[in-house]
PDB file of C-alpha atoms in Angstrom:
ATOM      1  CA  MET A   1      -8.057   5.039  32.081  1.00 84.00           C
ATOM      2  CA  VAL A   2      -8.719   3.790  28.412  1.00 94.00           C
ATOM      3  CA  ARG A   3      -5.408   4.187  26.246  1.00 97.00           C
ATOM      4  CA  LYS A   4      -6.604   4.326  22.933  1.00 98.00           C
ATOM      5  CA  THR A   5      -4.178   2.438  20.649  1.00 98.00           C
ATOM      6  CA  ALA A   6      -3.664   2.275  16.686  1.00 98.00           C
ATOM      7  CA  VAL A   7      -1.597  -0.880  15.433  1.00 98.00           C
ATOM      8  CA  TYR A   8       0.649  -0.551  12.041  1.00 98.00           C
ATOM      9  CA  ILE A   9       1.572  -3.966  10.429  1.00 98.00           C
ATOM     10  CA  ASP A  10       4.109  -4.496   8.052  1.00 96.00           C
ATOM     11  CA  GLY A  11       2.114  -7.353   6.313  1.00 95.00           C
ATOM     12  CA  TYR A  12       5.097  -8.603   3.990  1.00 91.00           C
ATOM     13  CA  ASN A  13       7.414  -8.378   7.233  1.00 92.00           C
ATOM     14  CA  LEU A  14       5.035 -10.469   9.321  1.00 96.00           C
ATOM     15  CA  TYR A  15       4.211 -12.813   6.536  1.00 94.00           C
ATOM     16  CA  TYR A  16       8.136 -13.508   5.757  1.00 90.00           C
ATOM     17  CA  GLY A  17       9.137 -13.395   9.361  1.00 93.00           C
ATOM     18  CA  ARG A  18       6.835 -15.213  11.026  1.00 95.00           C
ATOM     19  CA  LEU A  19       3.813 -16.716   9.061  1.00 96.00           C
ATOM     20  CA  ARG A  20       5.442 -18.555   5.963  1.00 93.00           C
ATOM     21  CA  GLY A  21       5.496 -22.231   6.030  1.00 92.00           C
ATOM     22  CA  THR A  22       3.002 -22.356   8.928  1.00 96.00           C
ATOM     23  CA  GLY A  23      -0.742 -23.146   9.143  1.00 96.00           C
ATOM     24  CA  PHE A  24      -1.242 -19.588  10.829  1.00 98.00           C
ATOM     25  CA  LYS A  25      -1.714 -17.639   7.497  1.00 97.00           C
ATOM     26  CA  TRP A  26      -5.494 -17.317   8.145  1.00 98.00           C
ATOM     27  CA  LEU A  27      -4.705 -14.739  10.980  1.00 98.00           C
ATOM     28  CA  ASP A  28      -7.192 -12.411  12.563  1.00 98.00           C
ATOM     29  CA  VAL A  29      -4.540  -9.644  13.127  1.00 98.00           C
ATOM     30  CA  VAL A  30      -7.395  -7.544  15.074  1.00 98.00           C
ATOM     31  CA  SER A  31      -7.997 -10.168  17.449  1.00 98.00           C
ATOM     32  CA  LEU A  32      -4.240 -11.178  18.007  1.00 98.00           C
ATOM     33  CA  PHE A  33      -3.410  -7.585  18.689  1.00 98.00           C
ATOM     34  CA  GLU A  34      -6.246  -7.115  21.101  1.00 97.00           C
ATOM     35  CA  HIS A  35      -4.896 -10.254  23.077  1.00 97.00           C
ATOM     36  CA  LEU A  36      -1.300  -9.181  22.860  1.00 97.00           C
ATOM     37  CA  LEU A  37      -2.269  -5.574  24.188  1.00 96.00           C
ATOM     38  CA  ARG A  38      -4.382  -6.990  27.107  1.00 93.00           C
ATOM     39  CA  VAL A  39      -1.340  -9.076  28.319  1.00 91.00           C
ATOM     40  CA  GLN A  40       1.016  -6.110  27.803  1.00 92.00           C
ATOM     41  CA  ASP A  41      -0.888  -3.188  28.921  1.00 90.00           C
ATOM     42  CA  ALA A  42      -4.259  -3.523  30.515  1.00 90.00           C
ATOM     43  CA  ASP A  43      -5.685   0.137  29.864  1.00 94.00           C
ATOM     44  CA  ALA A  44      -5.040  -0.413  26.142  1.00 96.00           C
ATOM     45  CA  GLU A  45      -7.851  -0.369  23.772  1.00 97.00           C
ATOM     46  CA  VAL A  46      -7.467  -1.100  19.931  1.00 98.00           C
ATOM     47  CA  ARG A  47      -9.016   1.238  18.283  1.00 97.00           C
ATOM     48  CA  ARG A  48      -7.389   1.120  14.647  1.00 98.00           C
ATOM     49  CA  VAL A  49      -5.103  -1.559  12.861  1.00 98.00           C
ATOM     50  CA  HIS A  50      -3.356  -0.420   9.755  1.00 98.00           C
ATOM     51  CA  TYR A  51      -2.357  -3.185   7.684  1.00 98.00           C
ATOM     52  CA  PHE A  52       0.392  -2.267   5.113  1.00 97.00           C
ATOM     53  CA  THR A  53       1.205  -4.560   2.107  1.00 94.00           C
ATOM     54  CA  SER A  54       1.426  -5.010  -1.632  1.00 88.00           C
ATOM     55  CA  PRO A  55      -0.769  -7.403  -4.294  1.00 84.00           C
ATOM     56  CA  ALA A  56       1.033 -10.754  -4.652  1.00 77.00           C
ATOM     57  CA  LEU A  57       2.699 -11.286  -8.224  1.00 66.00           C
ATOM     58  CA  GLY A  58       0.882 -14.640  -9.589  1.00 54.00           C
ATOM     59  CA  ARG A  59       3.836 -15.203 -12.120  1.00 58.00           C
ATOM     60  CA  LEU A  60       6.627 -15.289  -9.175  1.00 61.00           C
ATOM     61  CA  ALA A  61       4.494 -16.874  -6.389  1.00 58.00           C
ATOM     62  CA  THR A  62       4.872 -20.504  -5.474  1.00 69.00           C
ATOM     63  CA  HIS A  63       1.182 -21.239  -6.107  1.00 66.00           C
ATOM     64  CA  GLY A  64       0.781 -18.749  -9.003  1.00 75.00           C
ATOM     65  CA  ALA A  65      -2.597 -17.241  -9.658  1.00 83.00           C
ATOM     66  CA  ALA A  66      -3.995 -19.320  -6.365  1.00 86.00           C
ATOM     67  CA  SER A  67      -1.542 -17.227  -4.507  1.00 86.00           C
ATOM     68  CA  VAL A  68      -3.034 -13.762  -5.832  1.00 88.00           C
ATOM     69  CA  LEU A  69      -6.650 -15.205  -4.901  1.00 92.00           C
ATOM     70  CA  ALA A  70      -5.458 -16.146  -1.468  1.00 94.00           C
ATOM     71  CA  GLN A  71      -4.246 -13.032  -0.518  1.00 93.00           C
ATOM     72  CA  GLN A  72      -7.074 -11.246  -1.890  1.00 94.00           C
ATOM     73  CA  ASP A  73      -9.776 -13.468   0.007  1.00 96.00           C
ATOM     74  CA  TYR A  74      -7.549 -12.909   3.011  1.00 97.00           C
ATOM     75  CA  HIS A  75      -7.736  -9.035   2.692  1.00 97.00           C
ATOM     76  CA  ARG A  76     -11.458  -9.233   2.050  1.00 96.00           C
ATOM     77  CA  ALA A  77     -12.358 -11.352   5.048  1.00 97.00           C
ATOM     78  CA  LEU A  78     -10.350  -8.935   7.307  1.00 97.00           C
ATOM     79  CA  THR A  79     -12.242  -5.890   5.946  1.00 96.00           C
ATOM     80  CA  ALA A  80     -15.680  -7.641   6.173  1.00 96.00           C
ATOM     81  CA  LEU A  81     -15.216  -8.473   9.707  1.00 97.00           C
ATOM     82  CA  TYR A  82     -13.834  -5.142  10.623  1.00 97.00           C
ATOM     83  CA  PRO A  83     -14.950  -2.506   8.145  1.00 96.00           C
ATOM     84  CA  GLU A  84     -14.596   0.375  10.830  1.00 95.00           C
ATOM     85  CA  ARG A  85     -11.235  -0.299  12.482  1.00 97.00           C
ATOM     86  CA  LEU A  86      -9.042  -1.989   9.831  1.00 98.00           C
ATOM     87  CA  VAL A  87      -7.435   0.360   7.437  1.00 97.00           C
ATOM     88  CA  MET A  88      -5.821  -1.601   4.292  1.00 97.00           C
ATOM     89  CA  THR A  89      -3.028   0.419   2.422  1.00 96.00           C
ATOM     90  CA  PHE A  90      -1.363  -1.039  -0.661  1.00 94.00           C
ATOM     91  CA  GLY A  91       2.202  -0.444  -1.932  1.00 83.00           C
ATOM     92  CA  ASN A  92       3.709  -2.212  -5.134  1.00 69.00           C
ATOM     93  CA  HIS A  93       6.759  -4.185  -6.461  1.00 64.00           C
ATOM     94  CA  SER A  94       9.464  -2.842  -8.251  1.00 64.00           C
ATOM     95  CA  ILE A  95      11.080  -5.883 -10.448  1.00 66.00           C
ATOM     96  CA  ASP A  96      14.543  -5.285 -12.290  1.00 66.00           C
ATOM     97  CA  ARG A  97      13.446  -7.015 -15.486  1.00 66.00           C
ATOM     98  CA  GLY A  98      16.946  -7.072 -16.766  1.00 63.00           C
ATOM     99  CA  GLY A  99      18.142  -8.983 -13.994  1.00 66.00           C
ATOM    100  CA  THR A 100      20.838  -8.093 -11.165  1.00 74.00           C
ATOM    101  CA  TRP A 101      24.013  -9.447 -10.744  1.00 75.00           C
ATOM    102  CA  MET A 102      24.666 -10.746  -7.028  1.00 78.00           C
ATOM    103  CA  PRO A 103      27.183 -12.929  -5.039  1.00 84.00           C
ATOM    104  CA  GLU A 104      26.396 -16.272  -5.372  1.00 82.00           C
ATOM    105  CA  TYR A 105      25.603 -18.267  -1.810  1.00 82.00           C
ATOM    106  CA  VAL A 106      27.827 -20.888  -1.133  1.00 81.00           C
ATOM    107  CA  ALA A 107      27.609 -22.908   2.110  1.00 85.00           C
ATOM    108  CA  GLY A 108      30.383 -22.737   4.552  1.00 83.00           C
ATOM    109  CA  SER A 109      32.000 -20.137   2.300  1.00 83.00           C
ATOM    110  CA  PRO A 110      32.566 -16.183   2.798  1.00 85.00           C
ATOM    111  CA  CYS A 111      30.862 -13.883   0.478  1.00 86.00           C
ATOM    112  CA  ASP A 112      33.043 -13.712  -2.915  1.00 81.00           C
ATOM    113  CA  ARG A 113      32.078 -10.890  -4.870  1.00 79.00           C
ATOM    114  CA  GLN A 114      33.843 -12.170  -7.853  1.00 81.00           C
ATOM    115  CA  ARG A 115      31.664 -15.282  -8.130  1.00 82.00           C
ATOM    116  CA  ARG A 116      28.193 -13.554  -9.272  1.00 82.00           C
ATOM    117  CA  VAL A 117      24.798 -14.838 -10.607  1.00 82.00           C
ATOM    118  CA  ARG A 118      22.260 -13.147 -12.298  1.00 76.00           C
ATOM    119  CA  VAL A 119      18.987 -13.037 -10.260  1.00 72.00           C
ATOM    120  CA  TRP A 120      15.409 -11.529 -10.335  1.00 66.00           C
ATOM    121  CA  LYS A 121      15.382  -8.397  -7.933  1.00 65.00           C
ATOM    122  CA  ILE A 122      12.039  -8.006  -6.634  1.00 66.00           C
ATOM    123  CA  GLU A 123      11.499  -5.090  -4.205  1.00 68.00           C
ATOM    124  CA  GLU A 124       8.208  -3.966  -2.119  1.00 69.00           C
ATOM    125  CA  LYS A 125       7.954  -0.192  -2.579  1.00 72.00           C
ATOM    126  CA  GLN A 126       6.156   2.236  -0.372  1.00 78.00           C
ATOM    127  CA  THR A 127       5.153   0.234   2.651  1.00 87.00           C
ATOM    128  CA  ASP A 128       7.639   2.121   4.786  1.00 89.00           C
ATOM    129  CA  VAL A 129       6.894   5.459   3.786  1.00 92.00           C
ATOM    130  CA  ASN A 130       3.151   4.724   4.044  1.00 95.00           C
ATOM    131  CA  LEU A 131       3.285   3.289   7.400  1.00 96.00           C
ATOM    132  CA  ALA A 132       5.598   6.194   8.782  1.00 95.00           C
ATOM    133  CA  LEU A 133       3.037   8.626   7.417  1.00 96.00           C
ATOM    134  CA  ALA A 134       0.136   6.737   8.989  1.00 97.00           C
ATOM    135  CA  MET A 135       1.975   6.777  12.155  1.00 97.00           C
ATOM    136  CA  CYS A 136       3.055  10.544  12.174  1.00 97.00           C
ATOM    137  CA  ARG A 137      -0.534  11.721  11.170  1.00 97.00           C
ATOM    138  CA  ASP A 138      -1.990   9.528  14.054  1.00 98.00           C
ATOM    139  CA  ALA A 139       0.434  11.021  16.384  1.00 98.00           C
ATOM    140  CA  ALA A 140      -0.372  14.486  15.567  1.00 97.00           C
ATOM    141  CA  SER A 141      -4.275  13.834  15.500  1.00 97.00           C
ATOM    142  CA  GLY A 142      -4.311  13.758  19.354  1.00 96.00           C
ATOM    143  CA  GLU A 143      -6.622  10.712  18.997  1.00 97.00           C
ATOM    144  CA  PHE A 144      -4.295   7.970  20.296  1.00 98.00           C
ATOM    145  CA  GLY A 145      -2.210   7.720  23.545  1.00 98.00           C
ATOM    146  CA  GLN A 146      -0.154   4.379  21.982  1.00 98.00           C
ATOM    147  CA  LEU A 147       1.220   3.464  18.801  1.00 98.00           C
ATOM    148  CA  VAL A 148       2.390  -0.037  17.998  1.00 98.00           C
ATOM    149  CA  ILE A 149       4.500  -0.999  15.213  1.00 97.00           C
ATOM    150  CA  CYS A 150       4.569  -4.637  13.985  1.00 96.00           C
ATOM    151  CA  SER A 151       7.687  -4.897  12.221  1.00 94.00           C
ATOM    152  CA  SER A 152      11.269  -5.531  12.721  1.00 89.00           C
ATOM    153  CA  ASP A 153      12.479  -3.130  10.006  1.00 87.00           C
ATOM    154  CA  SER A 154      15.117  -0.570  11.091  1.00 88.00           C
ATOM    155  CA  ASP A 155      14.056   1.952   8.321  1.00 89.00           C
ATOM    156  CA  LEU A 156      11.078   2.959  10.459  1.00 92.00           C
ATOM    157  CA  THR A 157      13.517   4.161  13.121  1.00 93.00           C
ATOM    158  CA  PRO A 158      13.430   7.956  12.116  1.00 93.00           C
ATOM    159  CA  ALA A 159       9.592   7.847  12.328  1.00 94.00           C
ATOM    160  CA  PHE A 160       9.870   6.412  15.417  1.00 93.00           C
ATOM    161  CA  ALA A 161      12.457   8.888  16.673  1.00 94.00           C
ATOM    162  CA  ALA A 162      10.385  11.954  15.583  1.00 96.00           C
ATOM    163  CA  ILE A 163       7.323  10.700  17.383  1.00 97.00           C
ATOM    164  CA  ARG A 164       9.036  10.282  20.538  1.00 95.00           C
ATOM    165  CA  GLU A 165      10.774  13.827  20.381  1.00 96.00           C
ATOM    166  CA  ASP A 166       7.627  15.439  19.153  1.00 97.00           C
ATOM    167  CA  PHE A 167       4.972  13.782  21.352  1.00 97.00           C
ATOM    168  CA  PRO A 168       6.621  12.350  24.347  1.00 96.00           C
ATOM    169  CA  GLN A 169       3.088  11.566  26.045  1.00 97.00           C
ATOM    170  CA  ILE A 170       2.423   8.922  23.431  1.00 97.00           C
ATOM    171  CA  ARG A 171       3.308   5.384  24.265  1.00 97.00           C
ATOM    172  CA  LEU A 172       5.173   3.422  21.800  1.00 97.00           C
ATOM    173  CA  GLY A 173       5.613  -0.475  21.187  1.00 97.00           C
ATOM    174  CA  VAL A 174       7.058  -2.924  18.971  1.00 96.00           C
ATOM    175  CA  VAL A 175       6.014  -6.529  18.226  1.00 96.00           C
ATOM    176  CA  ALA A 176       8.726  -8.581  16.413  1.00 94.00           C
ATOM    177  CA  PRO A 177       7.120 -10.867  13.674  1.00 95.00           C
ATOM    178  CA  ARG A 178       9.712 -13.604  14.647  1.00 93.00           C
ATOM    179  CA  PRO A 179       9.200 -17.031  16.007  1.00 93.00           C
ATOM    180  CA  PRO A 180      10.771 -18.139  19.483  1.00 88.00           C
ATOM    181  CA  ALA A 181      13.366 -20.469  18.330  1.00 73.00           C
ATOM    182  CA  LEU A 182      14.817 -17.733  15.758  1.00 56.00           C
ATOM    183  CA  ALA A 183      14.835 -15.337  18.786  1.00 48.00           C
ATOM    184  CA  ARG A 184      16.929 -17.770  20.913  1.00 47.00           C
ATOM    185  CA  GLU A 185      19.340 -18.616  18.226  1.00 49.00           C
ATOM    186  CA  ARG A 186      20.278 -15.278  17.009  1.00 47.00           C
ATOM    187  CA  GLY A 187      19.627 -13.104  20.247  1.00 44.00           C
ATOM    188  CA  ARG A 188      18.145  -9.885  19.505  1.00 44.00           C
ATOM    189  CA  VAL A 189      15.913  -9.654  16.365  1.00 59.00           C
ATOM    190  CA  VAL A 190      14.005  -6.560  17.300  1.00 70.00           C
ATOM    191  CA  SER A 191      15.934  -3.824  15.581  1.00 76.00           C
ATOM    192  CA  ALA A 192      17.867  -2.176  18.461  1.00 85.00           C
ATOM    193  CA  ALA A 193      17.179   1.387  17.392  1.00 86.00           C
ATOM    194  CA  LEU A 194      13.489   0.831  17.399  1.00 89.00           C
ATOM    195  CA  ALA A 195      13.659  -1.214  20.878  1.00 89.00           C
ATOM    196  CA  ALA A 196      15.705   1.686  22.085  1.00 90.00           C
ATOM    197  CA  ARG A 197      12.920   4.164  21.432  1.00 91.00           C
ATOM    198  CA  ALA A 198      10.048   1.783  22.817  1.00 95.00           C
ATOM    199  CA  ASP A 199       8.264   1.813  26.049  1.00 95.00           C
ATOM    200  CA  TRP A 200       7.833  -1.817  25.501  1.00 95.00           C
ATOM    201  CA  THR A 201       8.791  -4.696  23.072  1.00 95.00           C
ATOM    202  CA  ILE A 202       7.605  -8.216  22.501  1.00 95.00           C
ATOM    203  CA  ARG A 203      10.366 -10.061  20.959  1.00 92.00           C
ATOM    204  CA  HIS A 204       8.561 -12.994  19.321  1.00 93.00           C
ATOM    205  CA  LEU A 205       4.940 -14.446  18.497  1.00 96.00           C
ATOM    206  CA  LEU A 206       4.186 -17.872  19.959  1.00 96.00           C
ATOM    207  CA  ASP A 207       2.443 -20.553  18.046  1.00 96.00           C
ATOM    208  CA  GLU A 208      -0.353 -20.860  20.520  1.00 97.00           C
ATOM    209  CA  ASP A 209      -1.193 -17.141  20.339  1.00 97.00           C
ATOM    210  CA  LEU A 210      -1.239 -17.338  16.116  1.00 98.00           C
ATOM    211  CA  ALA A 211      -3.306 -20.540  16.595  1.00 98.00           C
ATOM    212  CA  GLY A 212      -5.755 -18.943  18.905  1.00 97.00           C
ATOM    213  CA  HIS A 213      -6.491 -16.088  16.694  1.00 98.00           C
ATOM    214  CA  GLN A 214      -7.306 -17.293  13.237  1.00 98.00           C
ATOM    215  CA  LEU A 215     -10.320 -15.973  11.294  1.00 98.00           C
ATOM    216  CA  PRO A 216     -13.279 -18.315  11.083  1.00 97.00           C
ATOM    217  CA  LEU A 217     -13.108 -20.776   8.057  1.00 96.00           C
ATOM    218  CA  ARG A 218     -15.750 -18.980   6.506  1.00 96.00           C
ATOM    219  CA  VAL A 219     -16.172 -15.333   6.822  1.00 97.00           C
ATOM    220  CA  PRO A 220     -19.722 -13.781   5.919  1.00 93.00           C
ATOM    221  CA  ALA A 221     -19.728 -10.951   3.510  1.00 90.00           C
ATOM    222  CA  ARG A 222     -22.059  -9.078   1.178  1.00 86.00           C
ATOM    223  CA  LYS A 223     -22.025 -11.121  -2.175  1.00 83.00           C
ATOM    224  CA  ARG A 224     -20.478 -14.467  -0.796  1.00 89.00           C
ATOM    225  CA  ALA A 225     -18.962 -16.023   2.005  1.00 94.00           C
ATOM    226  CA  ILE A 226     -15.182 -15.942   1.850  1.00 96.00           C
ATOM    227  CA  SER A 227     -13.333 -19.347   2.721  1.00 96.00           C
ATOM    228  CA  ARG A 228      -9.910 -20.205   3.914  1.00 96.00           C
ATOM    229  CA  PRO A 229      -7.693 -21.035   1.038  1.00 94.00           C
ATOM    230  CA  PRO A 230      -7.034 -24.820   0.804  1.00 92.00           C
ATOM    231  CA  HIS A 231      -3.125 -24.416   0.715  1.00 90.00           C
ATOM    232  CA  TRP A 232      -3.309 -22.220   3.641  1.00 92.00           C
TER     233      TRP A 232
END
């Protein structure tokens, strides 16, 4: 029996939790989750992949405008390869332009709230809400027998709990975007609240899985082929 499955990826959680600083950023998320689901659930068929993110801010990115173009090319490449199955949903960033006073980090010392520095406070907005809404709508549609989150964000727990209560027939899965070494060093890195409501959990993503599911170096598109960014 085929178990129609929808996947929900928190793009920033995936990037900062697993991809930043690696050579795996040109990741084919659809192919990767098809592979993970084949191993986890032989009956699963990935019918839809939701990808949630926000546009990069060039003035704050390490590579400036090149970071913005790289992200745009990545999104275009995914959309070109999977026009029917991939759904991109964008939020935005909130910046405290006046600066925010935060405790200064001093190695080996406890947090001292009297020792503060002024920092840029940048927050990604709408991703959690957009992801939760998409999950709830898909659950209510009756189209899917399984929903899978790629995130370690405990803020998604209320939506997960509501789906578990209202649609007990739907299987729920969690994939933590973390490396194996971090999982070993810090124990459980998956949100305990999410894992408690899931039917199954993958606690880390292996290098070999990421390396084996990269996009082609050049992805055909309508106007021009999309190439992997040089600094990726």
